[in-house]
Short mmCIF file of C-alpha atoms and ligand atoms in Angstrom, two decimals:
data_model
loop_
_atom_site.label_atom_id
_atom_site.label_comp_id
_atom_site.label_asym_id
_atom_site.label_seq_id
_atom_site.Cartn_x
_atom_site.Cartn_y
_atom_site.Cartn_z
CA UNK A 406 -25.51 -16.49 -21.82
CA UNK A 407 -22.06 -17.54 -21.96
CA UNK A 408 -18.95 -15.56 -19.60
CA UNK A 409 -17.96 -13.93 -22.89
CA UNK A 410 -20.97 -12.63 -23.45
CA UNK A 411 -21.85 -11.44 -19.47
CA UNK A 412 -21.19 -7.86 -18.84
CA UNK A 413 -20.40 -7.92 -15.55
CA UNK A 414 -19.33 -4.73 -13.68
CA UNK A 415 -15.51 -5.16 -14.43
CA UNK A 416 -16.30 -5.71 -17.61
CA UNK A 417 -18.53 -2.36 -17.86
CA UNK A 418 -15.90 -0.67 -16.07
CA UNK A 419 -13.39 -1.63 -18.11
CA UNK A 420 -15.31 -0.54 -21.08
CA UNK A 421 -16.59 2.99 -19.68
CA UNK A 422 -13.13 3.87 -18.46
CA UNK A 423 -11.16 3.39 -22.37
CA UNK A 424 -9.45 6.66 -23.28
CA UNK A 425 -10.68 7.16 -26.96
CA UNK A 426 -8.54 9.48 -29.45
CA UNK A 427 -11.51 11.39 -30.01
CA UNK A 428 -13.22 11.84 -27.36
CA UNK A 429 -11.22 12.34 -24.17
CA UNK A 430 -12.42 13.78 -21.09
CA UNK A 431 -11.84 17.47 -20.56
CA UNK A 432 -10.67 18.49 -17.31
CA UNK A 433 -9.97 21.48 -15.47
CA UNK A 434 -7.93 21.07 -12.79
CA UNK A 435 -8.10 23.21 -9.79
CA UNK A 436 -5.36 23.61 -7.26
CA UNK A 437 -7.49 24.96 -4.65
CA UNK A 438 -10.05 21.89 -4.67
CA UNK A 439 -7.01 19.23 -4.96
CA UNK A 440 -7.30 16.69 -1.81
CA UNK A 441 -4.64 16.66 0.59
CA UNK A 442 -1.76 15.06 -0.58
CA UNK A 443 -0.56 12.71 2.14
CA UNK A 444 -2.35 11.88 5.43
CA UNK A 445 -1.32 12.92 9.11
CA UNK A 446 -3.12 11.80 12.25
CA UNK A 447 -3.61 14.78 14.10
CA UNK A 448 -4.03 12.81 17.74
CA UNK A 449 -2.13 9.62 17.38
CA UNK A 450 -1.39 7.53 20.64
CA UNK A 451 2.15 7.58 19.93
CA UNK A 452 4.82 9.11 16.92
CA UNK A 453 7.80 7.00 16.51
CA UNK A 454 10.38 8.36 14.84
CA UNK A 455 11.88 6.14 13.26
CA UNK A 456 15.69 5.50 12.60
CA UNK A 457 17.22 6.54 9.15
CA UNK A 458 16.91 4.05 6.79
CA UNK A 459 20.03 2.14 5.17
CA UNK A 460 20.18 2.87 1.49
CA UNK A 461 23.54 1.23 1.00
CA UNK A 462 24.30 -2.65 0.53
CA UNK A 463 22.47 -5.44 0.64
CA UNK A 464 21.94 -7.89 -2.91
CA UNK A 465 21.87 -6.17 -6.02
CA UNK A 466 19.04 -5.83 -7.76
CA UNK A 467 19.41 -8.27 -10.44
CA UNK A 468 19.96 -11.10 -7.82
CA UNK A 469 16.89 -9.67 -6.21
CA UNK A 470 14.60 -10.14 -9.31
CA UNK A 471 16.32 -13.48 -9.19
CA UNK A 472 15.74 -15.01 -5.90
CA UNK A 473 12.11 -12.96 -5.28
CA UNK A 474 9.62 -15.53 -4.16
CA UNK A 475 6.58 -15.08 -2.43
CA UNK A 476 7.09 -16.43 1.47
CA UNK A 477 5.09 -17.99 3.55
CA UNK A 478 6.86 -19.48 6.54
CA UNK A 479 7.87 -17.01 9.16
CA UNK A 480 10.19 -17.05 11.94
CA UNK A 481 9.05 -16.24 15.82
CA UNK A 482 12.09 -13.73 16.10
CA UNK A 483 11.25 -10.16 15.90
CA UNK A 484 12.46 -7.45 12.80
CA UNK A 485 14.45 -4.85 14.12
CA UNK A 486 13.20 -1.54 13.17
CA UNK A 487 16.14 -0.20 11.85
CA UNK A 488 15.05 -3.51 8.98
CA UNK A 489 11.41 -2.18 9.16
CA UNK A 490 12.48 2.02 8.32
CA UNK A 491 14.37 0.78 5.52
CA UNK A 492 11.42 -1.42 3.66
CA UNK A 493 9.51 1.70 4.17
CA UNK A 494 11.93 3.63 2.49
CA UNK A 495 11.86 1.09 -0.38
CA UNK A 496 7.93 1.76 -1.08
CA UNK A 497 7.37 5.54 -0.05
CA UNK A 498 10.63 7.05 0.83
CA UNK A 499 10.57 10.39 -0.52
CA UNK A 500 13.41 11.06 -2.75
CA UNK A 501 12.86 14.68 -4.42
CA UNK A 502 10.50 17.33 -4.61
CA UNK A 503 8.62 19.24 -7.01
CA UNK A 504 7.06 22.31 -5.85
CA UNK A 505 4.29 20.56 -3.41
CA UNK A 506 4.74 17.42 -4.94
CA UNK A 507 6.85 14.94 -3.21
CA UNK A 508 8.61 12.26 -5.21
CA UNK A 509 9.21 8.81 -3.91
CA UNK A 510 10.75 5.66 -4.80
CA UNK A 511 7.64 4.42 -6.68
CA UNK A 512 5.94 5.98 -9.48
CA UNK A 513 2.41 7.43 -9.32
CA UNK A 514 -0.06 8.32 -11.92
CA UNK A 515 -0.05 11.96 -11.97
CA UNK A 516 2.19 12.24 -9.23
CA UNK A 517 -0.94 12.23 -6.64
CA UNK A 518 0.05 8.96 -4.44
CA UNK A 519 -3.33 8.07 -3.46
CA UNK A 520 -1.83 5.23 -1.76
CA UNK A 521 -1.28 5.18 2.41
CA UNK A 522 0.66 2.73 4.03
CA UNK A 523 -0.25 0.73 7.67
CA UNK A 524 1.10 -1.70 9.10
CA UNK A 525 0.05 -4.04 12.22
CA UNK A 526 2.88 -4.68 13.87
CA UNK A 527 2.97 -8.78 15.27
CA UNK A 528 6.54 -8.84 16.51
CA UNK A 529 9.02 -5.84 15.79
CA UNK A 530 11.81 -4.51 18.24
CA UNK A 531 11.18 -1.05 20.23
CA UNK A 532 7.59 -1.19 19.08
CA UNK A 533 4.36 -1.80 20.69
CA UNK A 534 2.42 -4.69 19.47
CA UNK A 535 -0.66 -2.79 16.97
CA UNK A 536 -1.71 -0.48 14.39
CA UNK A 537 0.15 2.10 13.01
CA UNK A 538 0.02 4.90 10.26
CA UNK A 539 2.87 5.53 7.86
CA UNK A 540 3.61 9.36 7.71
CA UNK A 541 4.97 10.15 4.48
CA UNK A 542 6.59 13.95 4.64
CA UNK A 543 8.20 13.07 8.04
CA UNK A 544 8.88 9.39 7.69
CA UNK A 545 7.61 8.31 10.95
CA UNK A 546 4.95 5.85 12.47
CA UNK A 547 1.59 7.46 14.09
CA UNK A 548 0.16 4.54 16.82
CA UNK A 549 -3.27 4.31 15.81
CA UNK A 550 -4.46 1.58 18.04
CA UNK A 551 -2.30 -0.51 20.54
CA UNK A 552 -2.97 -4.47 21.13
CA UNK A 553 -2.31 -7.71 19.36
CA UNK A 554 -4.41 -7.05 15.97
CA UNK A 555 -2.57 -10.49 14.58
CA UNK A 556 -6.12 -12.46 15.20
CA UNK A 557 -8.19 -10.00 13.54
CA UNK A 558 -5.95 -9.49 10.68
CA UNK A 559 -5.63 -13.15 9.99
CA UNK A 560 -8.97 -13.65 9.90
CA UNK A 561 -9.62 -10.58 7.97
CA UNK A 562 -7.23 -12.03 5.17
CA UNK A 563 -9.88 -14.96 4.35
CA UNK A 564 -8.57 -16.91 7.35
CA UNK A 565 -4.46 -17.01 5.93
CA UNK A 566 -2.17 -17.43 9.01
CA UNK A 567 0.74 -15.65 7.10
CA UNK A 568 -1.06 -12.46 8.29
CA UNK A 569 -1.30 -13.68 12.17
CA UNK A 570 2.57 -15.13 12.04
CA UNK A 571 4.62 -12.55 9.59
CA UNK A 572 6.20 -10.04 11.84
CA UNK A 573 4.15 -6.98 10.56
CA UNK A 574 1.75 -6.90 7.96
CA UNK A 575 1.52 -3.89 5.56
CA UNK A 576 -1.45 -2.96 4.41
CA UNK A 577 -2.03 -0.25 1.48
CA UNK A 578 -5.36 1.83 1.37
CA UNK A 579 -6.80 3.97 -1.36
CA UNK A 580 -8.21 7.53 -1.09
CA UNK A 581 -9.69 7.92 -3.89
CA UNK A 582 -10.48 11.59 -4.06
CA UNK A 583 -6.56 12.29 -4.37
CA UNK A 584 -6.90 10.60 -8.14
CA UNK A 585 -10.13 11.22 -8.70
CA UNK A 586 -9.36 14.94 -8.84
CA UNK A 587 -7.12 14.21 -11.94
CA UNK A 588 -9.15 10.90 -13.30
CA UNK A 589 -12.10 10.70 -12.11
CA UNK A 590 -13.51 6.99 -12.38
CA UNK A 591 -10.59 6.45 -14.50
CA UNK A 592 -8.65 6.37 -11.15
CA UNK A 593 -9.09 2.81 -9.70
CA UNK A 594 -7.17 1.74 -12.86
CA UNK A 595 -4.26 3.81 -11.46
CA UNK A 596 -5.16 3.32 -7.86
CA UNK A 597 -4.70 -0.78 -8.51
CA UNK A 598 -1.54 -0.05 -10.64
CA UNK A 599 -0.05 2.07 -7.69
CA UNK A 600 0.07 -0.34 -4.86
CA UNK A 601 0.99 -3.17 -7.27
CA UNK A 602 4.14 -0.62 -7.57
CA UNK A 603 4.62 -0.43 -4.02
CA UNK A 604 3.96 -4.32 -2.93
CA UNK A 605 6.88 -5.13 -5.93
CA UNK A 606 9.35 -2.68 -4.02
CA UNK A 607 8.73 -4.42 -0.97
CA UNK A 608 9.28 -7.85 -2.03
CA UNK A 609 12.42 -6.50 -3.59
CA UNK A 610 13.72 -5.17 -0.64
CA UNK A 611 12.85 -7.96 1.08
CA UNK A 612 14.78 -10.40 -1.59
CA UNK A 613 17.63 -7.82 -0.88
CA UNK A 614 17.59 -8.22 3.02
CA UNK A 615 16.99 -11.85 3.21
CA UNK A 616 13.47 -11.45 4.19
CA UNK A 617 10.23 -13.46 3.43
CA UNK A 618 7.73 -11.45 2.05
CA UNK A 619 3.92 -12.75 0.49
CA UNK A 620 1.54 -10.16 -1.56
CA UNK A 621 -2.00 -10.92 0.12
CA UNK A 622 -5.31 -10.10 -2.25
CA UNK A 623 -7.81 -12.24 -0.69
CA UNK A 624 -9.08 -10.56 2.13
CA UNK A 625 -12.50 -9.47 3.62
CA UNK A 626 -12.75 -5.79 2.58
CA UNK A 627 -15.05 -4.05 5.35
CA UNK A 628 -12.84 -6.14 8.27
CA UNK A 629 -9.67 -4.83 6.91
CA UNK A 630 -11.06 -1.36 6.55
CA UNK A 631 -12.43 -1.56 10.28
CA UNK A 632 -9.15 -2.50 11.42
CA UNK A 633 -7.59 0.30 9.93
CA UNK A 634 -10.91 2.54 11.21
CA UNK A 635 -11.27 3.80 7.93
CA UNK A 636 -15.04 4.14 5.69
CA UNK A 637 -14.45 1.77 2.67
CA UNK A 638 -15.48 4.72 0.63
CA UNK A 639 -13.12 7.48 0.58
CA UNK A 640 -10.06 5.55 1.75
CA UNK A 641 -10.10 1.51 1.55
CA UNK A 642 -7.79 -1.29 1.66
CA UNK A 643 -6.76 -2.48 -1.51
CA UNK A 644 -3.60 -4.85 -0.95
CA UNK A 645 -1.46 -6.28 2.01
CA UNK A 646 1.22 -8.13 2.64
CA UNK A 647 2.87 -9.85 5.19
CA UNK A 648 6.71 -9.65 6.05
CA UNK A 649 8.93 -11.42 8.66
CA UNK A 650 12.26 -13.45 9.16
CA UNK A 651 11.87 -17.02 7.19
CA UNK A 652 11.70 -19.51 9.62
C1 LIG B 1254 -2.41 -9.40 -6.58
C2 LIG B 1254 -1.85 -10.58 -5.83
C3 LIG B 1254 -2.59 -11.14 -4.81
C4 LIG B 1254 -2.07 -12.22 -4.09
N1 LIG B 1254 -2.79 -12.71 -3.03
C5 LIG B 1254 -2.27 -13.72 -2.30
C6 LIG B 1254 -2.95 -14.17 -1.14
O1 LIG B 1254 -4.01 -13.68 -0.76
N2 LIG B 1254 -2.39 -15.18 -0.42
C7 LIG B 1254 -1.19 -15.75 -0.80
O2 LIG B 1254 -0.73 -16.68 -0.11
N3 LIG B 1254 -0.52 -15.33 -1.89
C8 LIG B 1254 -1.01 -14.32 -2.65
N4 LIG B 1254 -0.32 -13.84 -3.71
C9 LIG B 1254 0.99 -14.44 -4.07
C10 LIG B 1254 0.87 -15.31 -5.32
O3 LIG B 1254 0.23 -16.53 -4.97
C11 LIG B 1254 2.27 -15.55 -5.89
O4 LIG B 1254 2.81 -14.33 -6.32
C12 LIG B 1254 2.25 -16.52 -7.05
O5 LIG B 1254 1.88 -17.82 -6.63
C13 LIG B 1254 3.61 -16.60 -7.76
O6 LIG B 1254 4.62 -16.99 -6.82
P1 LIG B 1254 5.89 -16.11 -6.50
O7 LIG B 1254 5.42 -14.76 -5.99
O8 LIG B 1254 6.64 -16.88 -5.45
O9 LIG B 1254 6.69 -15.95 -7.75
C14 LIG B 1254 -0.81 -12.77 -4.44
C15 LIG B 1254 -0.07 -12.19 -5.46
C16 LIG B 1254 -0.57 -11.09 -6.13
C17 LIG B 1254 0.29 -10.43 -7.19
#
């Protein structure tokens, strides 16, 4: 059997996920049953607030889209964290609301941002070295666990030292109720789409602020996930990337 003919489970997917004119899923949505909308760590070692990000200056974006590159080399010399509020501003600042719904910077299927945001921190000004949680509705960072997690992560992204020498690494997890609600299996196709939304705002920001940036797919699923402490079935990784000064 030849690769065109394999069905292999992407394939199937693929296939068993097609919206057909004539025979789409019906739905009923229920408001009451709909999965929390963002995430908040109710005993975090630490909240940081962090300081308001710049929305002014910086390239425009057509010089962006020009001079975006994917970056590997990294410089030892911390971000500042005024730098680090405003790239996560670019990929989940809030920008309006909508009855309970609140709008950000990057589209979402059905409005239900199933993506959450963490970053491990290598080497950023006023912050402890470790893992944090990006809280959405009040823009700040929950401390999840402190230490140097720039080992584990590198090794946990198939072994790439951008991960151990980039100044943070973001890295974007699923939970996959929050579109299932809507989409049900359907929802990984959105799920994927989503973060690839967010990881392009970040490398544009990063073109904008002179920083390197470099979109990281190849990682070991279950370490990531234990990193971040979270089950690999509700919520799991699905895409990092590493950010720093270019050295
Ligand atoms: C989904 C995706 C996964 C990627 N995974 C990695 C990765 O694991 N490691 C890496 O060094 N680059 C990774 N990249 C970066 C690509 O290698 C890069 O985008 C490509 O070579 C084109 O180069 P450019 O981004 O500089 O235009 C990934 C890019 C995408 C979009």
């Amino acid at each position: 059997m030849n690769q065109e003919e394999r069905q292999g489970v992407g394939d199937i997917y693929q296939e068993s996920t097609k919206y057909r004119r004539h025979a789409m899923p019906v739905r009923l949505l229920e408001i009451s049953s709909r999965p929390s909308m963002y995430k908040t760590y109710s005993n975090p070692v630490k909240v940081v607030t962090l300081p308001e990000a710049e929305r002014q200056g910086g390239m425009g974006l057509w010089d962006a889209l020009l001079s975006r590159r994917s970056e590997r080399r990294y410089a030892e010399k911390p971000m500042d964290l005024k730098t680090l509020s405003q790239l996560l501003w670019a990929i989940q600042g809030v920008t309006a609301s909508m009855g309970s719904y609140l709008l950000r910077t990057a589209p979402s299927a059905g409005a239900l941002y199933p993506i959450e945001t963490y970053l491990v921190v290598n080497r950023v000004e006023e912050l402890d070295q470790g893992v944090y949680h990006f809280q959405v509705p009040n823009a700040c960072l929950e401390l999840l666990s402190p230490g140097d997690y720039s080992g584990r992560t590198a090794a946990a992204a198939l072994d790439q030292p951008i991960a151990a020498k980039a100044s943070v690494v973001f890295i974007w997890t699923a939970c996959v109720n929050r579109s299932k609600w809507k989409y049900d299996e359907r929802a990984y196709r959105y799920i994927y789409l989503d973060a690839g939304h967010l990881c392009e705002n970040l490398y544009l920001a990063c073109a904008a602020m002179g920083l390197g940036c470099c979109a990281i797919g190849a990682f070991y699923d279950e370490e990531v996930n234990e990193i971040l402490k979270v089950d690999g079935k509700e919520e799991m990784a699905v895409y990092l990337s590493s950010v720093g000064p270019v050295g």
